[in-house]
Coordinates of C-alpha atoms in Angstrom, one line a residue:
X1 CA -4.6 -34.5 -1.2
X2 CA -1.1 -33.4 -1.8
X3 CA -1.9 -31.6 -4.4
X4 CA -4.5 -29.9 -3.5
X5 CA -4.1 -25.9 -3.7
X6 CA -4.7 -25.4 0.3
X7 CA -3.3 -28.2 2.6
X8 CA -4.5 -28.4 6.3
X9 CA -2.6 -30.5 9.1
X10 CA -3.8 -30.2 12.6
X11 CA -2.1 -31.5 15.2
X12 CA -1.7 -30.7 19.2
X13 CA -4.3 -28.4 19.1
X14 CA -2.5 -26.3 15.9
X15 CA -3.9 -26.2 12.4
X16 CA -1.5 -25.5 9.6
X17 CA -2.9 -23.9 7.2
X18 CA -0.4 -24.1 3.5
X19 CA -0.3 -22.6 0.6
X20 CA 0.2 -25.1 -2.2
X21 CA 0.9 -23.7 -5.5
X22 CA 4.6 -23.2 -5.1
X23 CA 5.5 -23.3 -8.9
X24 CA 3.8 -19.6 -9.2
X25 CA 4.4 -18.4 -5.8
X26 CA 1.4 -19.4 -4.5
X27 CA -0.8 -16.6 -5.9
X28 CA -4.9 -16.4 -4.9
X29 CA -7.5 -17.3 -7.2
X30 CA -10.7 -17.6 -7.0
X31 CA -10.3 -21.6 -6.6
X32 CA -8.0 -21.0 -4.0
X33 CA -9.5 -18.7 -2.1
X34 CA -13.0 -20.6 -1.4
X35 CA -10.4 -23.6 -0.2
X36 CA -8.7 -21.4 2.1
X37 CA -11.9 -19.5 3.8
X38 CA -13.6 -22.7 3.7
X39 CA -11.0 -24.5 5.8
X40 CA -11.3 -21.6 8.0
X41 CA -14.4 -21.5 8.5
X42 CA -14.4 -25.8 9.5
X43 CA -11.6 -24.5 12.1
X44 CA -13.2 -21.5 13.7
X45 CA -15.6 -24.5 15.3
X46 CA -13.3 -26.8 15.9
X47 CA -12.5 -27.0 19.6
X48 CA -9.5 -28.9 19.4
X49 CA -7.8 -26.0 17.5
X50 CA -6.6 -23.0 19.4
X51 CA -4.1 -21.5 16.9
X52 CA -3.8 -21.7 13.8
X53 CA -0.3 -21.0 11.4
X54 CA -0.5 -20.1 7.8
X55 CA 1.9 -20.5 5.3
X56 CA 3.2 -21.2 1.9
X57 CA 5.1 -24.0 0.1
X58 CA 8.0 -23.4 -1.9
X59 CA 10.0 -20.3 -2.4
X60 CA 7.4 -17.9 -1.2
X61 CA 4.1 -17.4 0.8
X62 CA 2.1 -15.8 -1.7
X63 CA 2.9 -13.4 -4.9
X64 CA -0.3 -12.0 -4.4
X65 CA -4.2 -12.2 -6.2
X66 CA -3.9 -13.9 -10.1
X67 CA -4.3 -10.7 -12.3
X68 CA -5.5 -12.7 -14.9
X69 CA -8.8 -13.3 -12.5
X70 CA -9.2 -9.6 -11.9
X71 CA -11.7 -8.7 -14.8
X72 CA -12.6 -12.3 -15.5
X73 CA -15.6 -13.0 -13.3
X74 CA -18.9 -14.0 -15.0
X75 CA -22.1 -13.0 -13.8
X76 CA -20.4 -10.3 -11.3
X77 CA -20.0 -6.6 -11.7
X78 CA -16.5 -5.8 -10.7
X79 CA -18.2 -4.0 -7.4
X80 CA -19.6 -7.3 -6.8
X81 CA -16.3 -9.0 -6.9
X82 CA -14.8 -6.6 -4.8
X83 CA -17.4 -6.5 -2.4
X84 CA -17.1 -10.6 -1.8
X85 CA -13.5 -10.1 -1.4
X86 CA -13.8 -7.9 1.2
X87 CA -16.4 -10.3 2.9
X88 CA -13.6 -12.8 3.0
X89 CA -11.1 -10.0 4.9
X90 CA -14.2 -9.6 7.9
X91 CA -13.7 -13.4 7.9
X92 CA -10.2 -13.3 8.7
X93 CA -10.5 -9.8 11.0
X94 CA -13.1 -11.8 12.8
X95 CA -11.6 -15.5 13.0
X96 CA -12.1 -16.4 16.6
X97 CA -8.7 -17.8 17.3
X98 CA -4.7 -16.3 16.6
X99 CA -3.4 -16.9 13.2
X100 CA 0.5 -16.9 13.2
X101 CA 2.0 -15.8 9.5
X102 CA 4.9 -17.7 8.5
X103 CA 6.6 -14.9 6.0
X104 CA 9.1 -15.7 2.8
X105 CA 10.1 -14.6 -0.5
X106 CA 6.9 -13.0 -2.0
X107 CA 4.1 -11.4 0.3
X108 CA 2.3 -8.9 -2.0
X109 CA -0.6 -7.1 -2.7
X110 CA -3.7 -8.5 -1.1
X111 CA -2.1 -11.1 0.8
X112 CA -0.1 -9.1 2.2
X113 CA -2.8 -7.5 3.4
X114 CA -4.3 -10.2 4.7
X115 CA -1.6 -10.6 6.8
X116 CA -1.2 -7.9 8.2
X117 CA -4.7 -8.6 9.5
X118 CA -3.6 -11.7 11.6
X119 CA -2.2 -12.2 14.8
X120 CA 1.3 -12.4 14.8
X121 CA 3.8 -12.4 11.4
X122 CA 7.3 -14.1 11.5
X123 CA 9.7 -13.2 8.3
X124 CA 12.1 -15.4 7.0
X125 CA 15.2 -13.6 5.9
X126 CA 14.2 -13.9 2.2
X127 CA 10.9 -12.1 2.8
X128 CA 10.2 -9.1 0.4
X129 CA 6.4 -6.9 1.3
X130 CA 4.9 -5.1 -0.9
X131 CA 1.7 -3.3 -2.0
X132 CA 1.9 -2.9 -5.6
X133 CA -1.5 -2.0 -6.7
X134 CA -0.8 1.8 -7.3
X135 CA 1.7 0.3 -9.9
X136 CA -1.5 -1.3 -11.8
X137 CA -3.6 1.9 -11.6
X138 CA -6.1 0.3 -8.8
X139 CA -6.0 0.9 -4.9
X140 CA -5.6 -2.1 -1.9
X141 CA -8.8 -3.2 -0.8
X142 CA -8.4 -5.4 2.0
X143 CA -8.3 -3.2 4.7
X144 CA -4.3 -3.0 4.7
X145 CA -3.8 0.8 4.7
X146 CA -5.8 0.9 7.8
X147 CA -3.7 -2.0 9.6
X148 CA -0.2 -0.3 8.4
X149 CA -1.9 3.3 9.9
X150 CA -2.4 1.0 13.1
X151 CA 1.0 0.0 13.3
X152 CA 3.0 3.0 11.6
X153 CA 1.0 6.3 11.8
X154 CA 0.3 8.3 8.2
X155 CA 4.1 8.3 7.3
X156 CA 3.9 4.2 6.6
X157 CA 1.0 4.0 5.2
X158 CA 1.4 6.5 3.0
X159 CA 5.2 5.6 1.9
X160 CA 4.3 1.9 1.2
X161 CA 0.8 2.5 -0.5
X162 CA 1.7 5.3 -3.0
X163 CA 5.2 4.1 -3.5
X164 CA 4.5 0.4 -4.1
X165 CA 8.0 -0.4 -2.7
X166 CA 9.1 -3.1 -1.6
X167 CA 10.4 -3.6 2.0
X168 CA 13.0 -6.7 3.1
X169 CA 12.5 -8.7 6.5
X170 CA 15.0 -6.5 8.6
X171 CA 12.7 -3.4 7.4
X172 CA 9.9 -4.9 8.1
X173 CA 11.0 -5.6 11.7
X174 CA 12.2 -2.0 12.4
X175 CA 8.6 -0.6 10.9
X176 CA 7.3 -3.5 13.0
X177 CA 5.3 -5.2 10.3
X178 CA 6.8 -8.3 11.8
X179 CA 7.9 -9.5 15.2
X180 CA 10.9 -11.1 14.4
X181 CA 13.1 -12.5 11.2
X182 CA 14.8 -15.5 11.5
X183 CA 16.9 -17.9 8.7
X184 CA 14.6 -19.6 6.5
X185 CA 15.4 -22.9 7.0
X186 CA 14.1 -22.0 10.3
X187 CA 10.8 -20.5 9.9
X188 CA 8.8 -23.3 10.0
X189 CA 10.2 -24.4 13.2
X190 CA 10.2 -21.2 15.2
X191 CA 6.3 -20.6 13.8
X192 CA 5.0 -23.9 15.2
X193 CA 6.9 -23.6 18.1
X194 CA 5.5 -20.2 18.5
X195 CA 1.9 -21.2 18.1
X196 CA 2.5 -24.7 20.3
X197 CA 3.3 -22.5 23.2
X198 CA 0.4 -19.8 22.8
X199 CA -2.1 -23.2 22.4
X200 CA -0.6 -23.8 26.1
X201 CA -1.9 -21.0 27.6
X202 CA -5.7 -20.6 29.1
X203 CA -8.0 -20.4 25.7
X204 CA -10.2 -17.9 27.5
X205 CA -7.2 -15.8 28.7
X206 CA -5.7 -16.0 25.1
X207 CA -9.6 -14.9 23.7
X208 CA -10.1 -11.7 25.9
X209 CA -6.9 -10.4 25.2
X210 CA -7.2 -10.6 21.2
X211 CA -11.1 -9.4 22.0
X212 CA -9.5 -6.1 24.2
X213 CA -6.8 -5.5 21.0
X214 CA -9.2 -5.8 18.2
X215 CA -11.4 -3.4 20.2
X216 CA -9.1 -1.0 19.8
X217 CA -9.3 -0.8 16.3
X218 CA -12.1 -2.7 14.6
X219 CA -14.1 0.5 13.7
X220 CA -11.5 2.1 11.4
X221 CA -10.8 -1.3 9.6
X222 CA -14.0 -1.8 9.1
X223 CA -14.4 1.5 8.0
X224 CA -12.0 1.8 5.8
X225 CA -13.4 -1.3 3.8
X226 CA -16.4 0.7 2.5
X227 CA -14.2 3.4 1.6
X228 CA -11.7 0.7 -0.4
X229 CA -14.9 -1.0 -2.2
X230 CA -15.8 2.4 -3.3
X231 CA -12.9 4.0 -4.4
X232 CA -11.6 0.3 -6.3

């Protein structure tokens, strides 16, 4: 359905994964999270799929987690909710095939995140990434300090957790948070065409290589998870 909170198109061996609550800037509930890591899990068994791109409608790809859900969860502790949260992220780390972010406007907090955990990110010019939970007295939990350690060493993690600042596409590419920015009447276009030519390529090839990268730092992601559900 249209207007369904998660859309999913697959086609040519690409599944599209959307975003569809564009009149709030597509923020993550609880509804909309069990939609989203449900229609992953259907596609991490589907062998017509080898790539999947994930995006949002509207002005941005997602403002982040609802607040409004954060100490509104009957019949779970707040470690509880935490803790399922952060079974979603292994999820995601674990997804067997390359997910492909298509960036714009908004990317916060724990979807930003999430991102970061993915494959490849593209940014549309309007993109603006941010971590902004030190600003509501709370810490990220989804693994994301240890991904922008990965990429950026101490210095980045650091400036970007405790600052809550918010970084634009062309700073993102220089910190390499993304691997290219491009108009955003184009994002769309360059994303699928991105993923259409990786789906070319030899799906065991493709495999082993993620499998020999992920190696390389799966220990301190997942180890940092523990920490995050502790200290949140």
């Amino acid at each position: 359905m249209d207007d369904d909170a998660v859309l999913l198109e697959v086609k040519g061996g690409v599944a599209v994964v959307s975003l569809n609550r564009p009149h709030d800037h597509n923020t993550m509930g609880d509804a909309v999270d069990a939609l989203f890591f449900r229609y992953l899990d259907l596609l991490r068994t589907d062998r017509d799929v080898r790539v999947v791109v994930w995006r949002g409608n509207g002005p941005s790809f997602s403002s982040g987690r609802d607040l409004g859900e954060l100490h509104d969860h009957p019949g779970a502790s707040d470690f509880e909710f935490i803790e399922r949260n952060q079974w979603q992220t292994r999820l995601l780390y674990d997804f067997p095939l390359p997910i492909i972010c298509a960036l714009k406007g908004w990317v916060l907090g724990i979807q930003l995140e999430r991102a970061l955990l993915c494959d490849m990110r593209v940014a549309a010019e309007s993109a603006a990434l941010a971590l902004p939970a030190v600003d509501h007295g709370v810490i990220p939990d989804s693994a994301g300090v240890a991904k922008l350690f990965e990429i950026g060493g101490s210095a980045l993690a650091l400036d970007l957790a405790l600052t809550g600042r918010r970084v634009g596409a062309e700073e993102a590419f220089q910190l390499g948070l993304v691997t290219q920015v491009v108009p955003d009447e184009e994002l769309d276009e360059v994303v699928l065409g991105l993923a259409e030519s990786i789906a070319e390529r030899p799906p065991l090839a493709v495999r082993l290589i993620r499998d020999q990268v992920q190696a390389l730092a799966s220990a301190d992601v997942r180890a940092t998870l523990q920490r995050e559900l502790l200290g949140q």
